[in-house]
Coordinates of C-alpha atoms and ligand atoms in Angstrom, one line a residue:
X27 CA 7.7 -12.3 -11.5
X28 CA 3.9 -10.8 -11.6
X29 CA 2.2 -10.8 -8.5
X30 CA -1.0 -12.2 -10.3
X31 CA 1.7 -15.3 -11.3
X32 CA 2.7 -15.5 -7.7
X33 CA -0.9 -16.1 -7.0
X34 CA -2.0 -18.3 -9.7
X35 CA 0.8 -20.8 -8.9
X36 CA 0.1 -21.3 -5.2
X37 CA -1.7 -23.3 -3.1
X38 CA -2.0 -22.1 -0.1
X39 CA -2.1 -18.1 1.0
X40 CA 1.3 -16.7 0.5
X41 CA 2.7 -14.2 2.3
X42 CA 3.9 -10.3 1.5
X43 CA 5.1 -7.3 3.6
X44 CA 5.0 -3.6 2.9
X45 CA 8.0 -1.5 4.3
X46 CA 8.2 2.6 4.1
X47 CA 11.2 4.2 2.7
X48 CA 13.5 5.1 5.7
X49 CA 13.6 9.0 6.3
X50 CA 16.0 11.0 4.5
X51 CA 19.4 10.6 5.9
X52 CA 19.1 7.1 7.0
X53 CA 21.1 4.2 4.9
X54 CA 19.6 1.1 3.0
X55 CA 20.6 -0.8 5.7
X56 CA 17.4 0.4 8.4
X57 CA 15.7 -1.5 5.3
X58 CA 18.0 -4.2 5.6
X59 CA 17.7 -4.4 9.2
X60 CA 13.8 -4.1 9.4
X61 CA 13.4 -7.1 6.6
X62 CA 16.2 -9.5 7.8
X63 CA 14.3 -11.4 10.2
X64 CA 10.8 -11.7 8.5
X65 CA 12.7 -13.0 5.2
X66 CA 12.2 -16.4 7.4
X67 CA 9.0 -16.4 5.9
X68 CA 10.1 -16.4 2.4
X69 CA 7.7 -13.3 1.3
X70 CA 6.5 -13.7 -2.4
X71 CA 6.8 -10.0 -2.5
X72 CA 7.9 -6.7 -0.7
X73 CA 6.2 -3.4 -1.2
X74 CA 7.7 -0.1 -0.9
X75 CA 5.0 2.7 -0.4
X76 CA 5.5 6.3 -2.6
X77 CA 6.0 9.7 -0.9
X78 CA 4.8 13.2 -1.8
X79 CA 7.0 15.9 -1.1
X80 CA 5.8 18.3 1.6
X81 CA 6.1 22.0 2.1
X82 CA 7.8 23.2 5.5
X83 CA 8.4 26.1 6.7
X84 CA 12.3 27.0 7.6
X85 CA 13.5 29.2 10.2
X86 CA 15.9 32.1 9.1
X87 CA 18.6 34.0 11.0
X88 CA 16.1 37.1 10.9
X89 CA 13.2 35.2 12.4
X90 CA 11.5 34.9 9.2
X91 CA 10.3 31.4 7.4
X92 CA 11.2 30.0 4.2
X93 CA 8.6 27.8 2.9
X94 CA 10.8 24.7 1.3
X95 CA 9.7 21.9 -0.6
X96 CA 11.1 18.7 1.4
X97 CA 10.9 15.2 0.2
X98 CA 11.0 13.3 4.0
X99 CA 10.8 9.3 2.2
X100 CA 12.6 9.2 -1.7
X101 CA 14.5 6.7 -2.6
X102 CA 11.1 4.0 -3.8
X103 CA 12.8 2.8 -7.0
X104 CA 16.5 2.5 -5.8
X105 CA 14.8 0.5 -2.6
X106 CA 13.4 -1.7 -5.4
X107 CA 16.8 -2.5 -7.3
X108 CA 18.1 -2.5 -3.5
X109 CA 15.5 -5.7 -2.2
X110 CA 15.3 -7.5 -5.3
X111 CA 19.7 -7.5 -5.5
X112 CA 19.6 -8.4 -1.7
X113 CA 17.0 -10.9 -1.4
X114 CA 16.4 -12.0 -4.9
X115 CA 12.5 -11.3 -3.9
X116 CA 10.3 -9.3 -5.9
X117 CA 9.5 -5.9 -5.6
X118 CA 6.3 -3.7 -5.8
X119 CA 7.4 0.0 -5.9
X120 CA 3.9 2.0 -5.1
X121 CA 2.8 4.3 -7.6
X122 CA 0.7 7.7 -6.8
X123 CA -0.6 10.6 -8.5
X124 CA -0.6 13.5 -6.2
X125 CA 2.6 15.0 -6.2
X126 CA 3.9 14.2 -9.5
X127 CA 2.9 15.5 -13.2
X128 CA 2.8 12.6 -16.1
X129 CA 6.2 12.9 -17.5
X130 CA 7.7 12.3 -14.5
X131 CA 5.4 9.3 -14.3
X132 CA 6.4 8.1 -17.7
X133 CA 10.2 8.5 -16.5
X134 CA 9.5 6.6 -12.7
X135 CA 7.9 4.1 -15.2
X136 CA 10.9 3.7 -17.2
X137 CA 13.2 3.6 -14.3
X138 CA 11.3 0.9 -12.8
X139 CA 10.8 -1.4 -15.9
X140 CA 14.7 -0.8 -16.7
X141 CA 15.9 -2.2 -13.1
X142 CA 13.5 -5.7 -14.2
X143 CA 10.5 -4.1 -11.6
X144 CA 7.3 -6.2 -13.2
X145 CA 4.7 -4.8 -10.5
X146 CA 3.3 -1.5 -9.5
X147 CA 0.3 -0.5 -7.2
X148 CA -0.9 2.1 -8.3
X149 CA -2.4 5.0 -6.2
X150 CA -4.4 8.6 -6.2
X151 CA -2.2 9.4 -2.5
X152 CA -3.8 11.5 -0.5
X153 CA -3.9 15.3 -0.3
X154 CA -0.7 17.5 0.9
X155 CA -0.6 18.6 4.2
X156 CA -1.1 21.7 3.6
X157 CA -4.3 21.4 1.8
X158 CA -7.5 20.3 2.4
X159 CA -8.7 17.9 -0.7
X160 CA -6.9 16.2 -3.0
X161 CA -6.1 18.3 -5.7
X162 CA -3.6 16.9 -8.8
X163 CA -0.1 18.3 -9.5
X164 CA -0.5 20.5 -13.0
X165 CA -0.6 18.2 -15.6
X166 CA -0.7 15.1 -12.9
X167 CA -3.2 12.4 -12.7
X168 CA -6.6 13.3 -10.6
X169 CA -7.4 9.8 -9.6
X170 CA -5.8 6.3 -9.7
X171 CA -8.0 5.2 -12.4
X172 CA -6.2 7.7 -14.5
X173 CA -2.7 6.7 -13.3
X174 CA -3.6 3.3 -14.4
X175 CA -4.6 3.9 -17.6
X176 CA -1.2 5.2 -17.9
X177 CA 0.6 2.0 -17.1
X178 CA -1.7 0.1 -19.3
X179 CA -0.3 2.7 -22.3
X180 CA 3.1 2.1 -21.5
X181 CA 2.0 -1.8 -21.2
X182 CA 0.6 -1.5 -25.0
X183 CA 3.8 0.8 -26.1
X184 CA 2.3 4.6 -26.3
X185 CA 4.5 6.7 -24.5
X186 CA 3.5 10.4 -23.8
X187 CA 5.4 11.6 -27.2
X188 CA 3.1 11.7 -29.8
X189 CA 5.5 10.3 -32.0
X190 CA 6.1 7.0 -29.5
X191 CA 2.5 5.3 -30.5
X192 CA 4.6 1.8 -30.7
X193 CA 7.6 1.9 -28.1
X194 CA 8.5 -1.3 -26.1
X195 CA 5.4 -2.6 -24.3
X196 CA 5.9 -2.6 -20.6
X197 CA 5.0 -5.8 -18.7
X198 CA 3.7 -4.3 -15.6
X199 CA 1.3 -6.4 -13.4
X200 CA -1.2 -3.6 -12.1
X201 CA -2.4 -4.1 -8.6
X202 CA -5.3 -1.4 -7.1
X203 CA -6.3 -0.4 -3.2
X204 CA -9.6 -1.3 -2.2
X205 CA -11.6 0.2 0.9
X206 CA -13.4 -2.8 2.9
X207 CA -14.9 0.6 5.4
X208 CA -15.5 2.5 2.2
X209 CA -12.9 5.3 1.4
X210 CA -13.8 8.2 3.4
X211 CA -14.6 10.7 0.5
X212 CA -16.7 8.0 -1.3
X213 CA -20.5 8.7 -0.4
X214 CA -21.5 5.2 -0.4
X215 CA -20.4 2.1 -0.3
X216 CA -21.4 1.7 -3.6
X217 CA -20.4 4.3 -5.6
X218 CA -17.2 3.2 -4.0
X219 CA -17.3 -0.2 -5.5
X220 CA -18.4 1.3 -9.0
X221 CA -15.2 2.9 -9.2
X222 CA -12.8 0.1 -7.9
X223 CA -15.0 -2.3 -10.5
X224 CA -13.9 0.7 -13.0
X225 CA -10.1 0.3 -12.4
X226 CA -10.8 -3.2 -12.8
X227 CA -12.0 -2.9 -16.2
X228 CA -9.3 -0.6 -17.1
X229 CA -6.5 -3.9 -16.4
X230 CA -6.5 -3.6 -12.6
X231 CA -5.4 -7.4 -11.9
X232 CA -5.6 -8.0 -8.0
X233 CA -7.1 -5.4 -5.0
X234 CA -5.2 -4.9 -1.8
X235 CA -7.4 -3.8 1.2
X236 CA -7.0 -1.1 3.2
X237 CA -6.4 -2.4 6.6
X238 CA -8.9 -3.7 8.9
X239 CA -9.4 -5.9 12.4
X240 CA -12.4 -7.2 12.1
X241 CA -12.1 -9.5 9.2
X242 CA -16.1 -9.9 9.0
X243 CA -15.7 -6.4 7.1
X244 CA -13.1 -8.3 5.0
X245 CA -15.8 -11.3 3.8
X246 CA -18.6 -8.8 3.1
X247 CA -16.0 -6.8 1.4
X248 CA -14.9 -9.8 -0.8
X249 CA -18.7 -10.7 -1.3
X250 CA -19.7 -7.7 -2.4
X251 CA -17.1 -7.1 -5.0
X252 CA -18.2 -10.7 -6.2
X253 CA -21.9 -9.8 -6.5
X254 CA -20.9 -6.6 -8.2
X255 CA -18.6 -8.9 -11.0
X256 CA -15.3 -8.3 -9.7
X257 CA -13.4 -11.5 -9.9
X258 CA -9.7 -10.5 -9.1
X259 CA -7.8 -11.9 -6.1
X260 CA -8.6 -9.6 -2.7
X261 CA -5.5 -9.4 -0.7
X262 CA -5.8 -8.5 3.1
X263 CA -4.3 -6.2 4.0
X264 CA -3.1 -6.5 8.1
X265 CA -1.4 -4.2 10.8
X266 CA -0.6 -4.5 14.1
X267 CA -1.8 -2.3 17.3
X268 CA 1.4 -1.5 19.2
X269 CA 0.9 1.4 21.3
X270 CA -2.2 3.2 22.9
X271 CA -1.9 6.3 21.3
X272 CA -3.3 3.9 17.8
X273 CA -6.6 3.3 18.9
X274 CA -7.3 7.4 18.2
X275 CA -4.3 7.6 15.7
X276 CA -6.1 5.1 13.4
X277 CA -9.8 5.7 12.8
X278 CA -8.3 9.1 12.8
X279 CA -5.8 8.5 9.4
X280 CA -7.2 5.3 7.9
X281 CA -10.6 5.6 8.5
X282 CA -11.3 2.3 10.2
X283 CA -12.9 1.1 13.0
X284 CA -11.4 -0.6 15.7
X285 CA -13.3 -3.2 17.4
X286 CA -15.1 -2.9 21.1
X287 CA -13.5 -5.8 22.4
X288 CA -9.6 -5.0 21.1
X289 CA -10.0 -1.6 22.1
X290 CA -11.1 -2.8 25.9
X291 CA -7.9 -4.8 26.0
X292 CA -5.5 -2.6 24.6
X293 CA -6.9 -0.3 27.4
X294 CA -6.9 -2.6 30.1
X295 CA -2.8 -3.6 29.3
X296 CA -0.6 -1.8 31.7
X297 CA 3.2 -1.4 29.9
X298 CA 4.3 -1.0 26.3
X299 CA 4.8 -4.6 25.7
X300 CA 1.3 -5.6 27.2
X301 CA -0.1 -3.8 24.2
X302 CA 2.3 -4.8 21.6
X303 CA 1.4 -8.4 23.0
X304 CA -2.6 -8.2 22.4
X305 CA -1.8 -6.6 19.2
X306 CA 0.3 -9.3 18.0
X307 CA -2.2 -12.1 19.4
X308 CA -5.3 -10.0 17.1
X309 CA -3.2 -10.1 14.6
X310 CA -2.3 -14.0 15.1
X311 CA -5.8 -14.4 15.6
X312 CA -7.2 -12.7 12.3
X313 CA -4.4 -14.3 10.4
X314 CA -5.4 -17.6 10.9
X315 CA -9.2 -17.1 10.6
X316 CA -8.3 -15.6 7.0
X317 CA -5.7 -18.5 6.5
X318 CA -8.4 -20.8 6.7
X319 CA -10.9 -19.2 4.4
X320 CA -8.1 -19.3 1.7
X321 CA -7.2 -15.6 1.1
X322 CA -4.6 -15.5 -2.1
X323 CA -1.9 -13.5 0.7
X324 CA -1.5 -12.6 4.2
X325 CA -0.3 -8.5 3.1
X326 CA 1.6 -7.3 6.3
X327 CA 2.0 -3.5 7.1
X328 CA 5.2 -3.8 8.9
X329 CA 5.5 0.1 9.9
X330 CA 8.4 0.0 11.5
X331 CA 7.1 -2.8 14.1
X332 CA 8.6 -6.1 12.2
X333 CA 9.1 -7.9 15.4
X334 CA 5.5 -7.4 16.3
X335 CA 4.2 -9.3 12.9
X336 CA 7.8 -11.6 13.6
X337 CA 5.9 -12.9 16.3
X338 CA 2.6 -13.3 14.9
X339 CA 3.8 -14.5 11.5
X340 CA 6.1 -17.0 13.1
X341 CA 2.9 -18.4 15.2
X342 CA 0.9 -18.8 11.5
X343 CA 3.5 -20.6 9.5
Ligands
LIG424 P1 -8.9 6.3 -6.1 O1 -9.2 5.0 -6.6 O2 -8.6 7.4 -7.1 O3 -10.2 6.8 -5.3 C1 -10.2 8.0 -4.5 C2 -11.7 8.4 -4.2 O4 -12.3 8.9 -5.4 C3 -12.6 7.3 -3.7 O5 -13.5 7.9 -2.8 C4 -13.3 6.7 -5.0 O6 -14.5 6.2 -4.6 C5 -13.4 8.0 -5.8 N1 -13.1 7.8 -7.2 C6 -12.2 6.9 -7.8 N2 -12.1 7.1 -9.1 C7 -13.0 8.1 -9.4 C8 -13.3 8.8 -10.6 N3 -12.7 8.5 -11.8 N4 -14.2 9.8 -10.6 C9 -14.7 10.2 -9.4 N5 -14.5 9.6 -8.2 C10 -13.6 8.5 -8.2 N6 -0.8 6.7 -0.2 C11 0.5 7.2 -0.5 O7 0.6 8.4 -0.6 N7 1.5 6.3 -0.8 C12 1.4 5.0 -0.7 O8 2.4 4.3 -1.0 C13 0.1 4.4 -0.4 N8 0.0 3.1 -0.3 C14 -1.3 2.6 0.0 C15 -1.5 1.2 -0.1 C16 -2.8 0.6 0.1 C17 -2.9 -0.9 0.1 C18 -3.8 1.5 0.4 C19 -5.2 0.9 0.7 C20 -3.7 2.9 0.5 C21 -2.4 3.4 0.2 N9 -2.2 4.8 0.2 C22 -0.9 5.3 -0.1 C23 -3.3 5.7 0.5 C24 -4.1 6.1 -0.7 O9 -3.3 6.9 -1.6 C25 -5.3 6.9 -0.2 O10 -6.2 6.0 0.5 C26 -6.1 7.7 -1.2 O11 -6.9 8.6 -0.5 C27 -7.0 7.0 -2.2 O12 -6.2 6.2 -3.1 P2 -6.9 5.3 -4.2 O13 -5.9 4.8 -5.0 O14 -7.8 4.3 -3.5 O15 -7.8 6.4 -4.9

């Protein structure tokens, strides 16, 4: 079922969870393990993010390096097929650009609409490792506005092929990030907003936000994109602090701020499971102020700390 549908048919905020794709090596079953307990909580919907392959450089037997292309994450789509045969939940498989050239696009597409996948969020990604701005893969898509007006294609039937101009018509539900702290390469807040309201035009049908902990940046967010005519659900999108070392780690990767009076108590906490405590209470705490105003879904980043939102989660519901 669409995501948009899941929306329009509740009446009270629902509740989602995105997971990673375990590391290369590991089985289904870390998946398994991470999701069993927060499937108490009946998600509408899972998300599984998408992973760029990175270059590394390999040690030889003559002390020289190879450099190797190494994908750390695959494995979106099968985890798709995987959650929806295990849980009978839906699934939505991330989508990026970077990394990946149309065709094999069209093909992730395919795969995805074959295995009965009706969502995707659809992505730019950011820039490899190894370089310094984004830059596309040859014959990629530059920006997500791009990548979506490839779904909506495949959604009205036209297929890469010149000759496919009326092929089966996709169903996917097109969902879009959105930056309540502005993306960082963005030079306003509004130009920002110009192009989310863009990808809205282009079929976008619901936002998911970037994460944040003060949800005041939420609500000027949301009221912003209203004044500006964007009408689709905002979903809030919420992680936990667990450990100290976040409160450089995330302004650092994410761009966000992290509020005086969280940051002074994650400081002040003495062990490991002091902090992973006031974490989980923020978290309790912002999820039940944005409860109450009605968001359309509580979005969890579970980052390989489930029991953290267990806890929080099991406090909200
Ligand atoms: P875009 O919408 O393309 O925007 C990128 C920048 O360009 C912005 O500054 C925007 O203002 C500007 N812009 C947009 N369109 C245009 C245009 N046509 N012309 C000029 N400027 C433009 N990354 C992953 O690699 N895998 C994931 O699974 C993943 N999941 C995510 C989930 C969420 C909810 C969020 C918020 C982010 C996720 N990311 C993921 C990170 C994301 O890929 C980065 O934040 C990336 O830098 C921007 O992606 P975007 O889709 O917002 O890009």
């Amino acid at each position: 079922m669409k995501v948009i549908d899941h929306i329009r048919q509740a009446n009270k905020p629902l509740i989602s969870f995105e997971i990673l794709p375990p590391l290369k090596g590991k089985t289904i079953n870390s998946i398994f393990d991470h999701l069993d307990p927060l499937m108490e909580f009946k998600p509408s919907f899972i998300n599984v993010t998408y992973h760029r392959s990175e270059h590394v450089f390999k040690k030889k037997a003559d002390g020289t390096f190879d450099k190797v292309e190494v994908r750390k994450r695959p494995g979106t789509v099968g985890i798709c097929a995987a959650i929806m045969n295990h849980y009978k939940v839906d699934a939505v498989p991330h989508l990026i650009c970077g990394g990946f050239n149309k065709r094999e696009t069209e093909d992730a597409l395919i795969d995805l609409n074959f295995i009965g996948v009706d969502n995707v969020l659809v992505l730019r990604g950011d820039a490899a490792k190894n370089e310094t701005v984004f830059e596309p893969e040859p014959g990629g898509n530059r920006y997500a506005l791009d990548l979506m007006k490839q779904v909506v294609n495949l959604n009205n039937g036209i297929y890469l092929e010149e000759d496919i101009r009326d092929g089966f018509r996709t169903k996917f539900c097109i969902g879009v990030a959105g930056y309540p702290e502005k993306h960082f390469e963005a030079p306003n807040l509004q130009s920002d907003l110009d192009w989310l309201k863009a990808k809205v035009e282009a079929g976008a049908e619901y936002v998911v936000t970037q994460m944040f902990f003060d949800n005041q940046k939420y609500f000027d967010f949301v009221k912003r994109c209203r004044e500006a005519g964007i009408e689709i659900p905002i979903i809030p999108g919420l992680k936990p602090i667990t450990n100290k070392k976040q409160l450089s780690v995330i302004p650092r990767t994410f761009h966000v701020d992290i509020p005086t009076e969280l940051s002074n108590e994650i400081l002040k906490a003495k062990t490991d499971g002091d902090v992973e405590q006031v974490g989980s209470e923020w978290l309790l705490q912002q999820s039940k102020e944005l409860k109450a105003a009605n968001v359309p879904v509580l979005h969890y980043y579970t980052l390989g700390k489930p029991k953290v939102i267990y806890n929080a989660v099991k406090e909200l519901v």
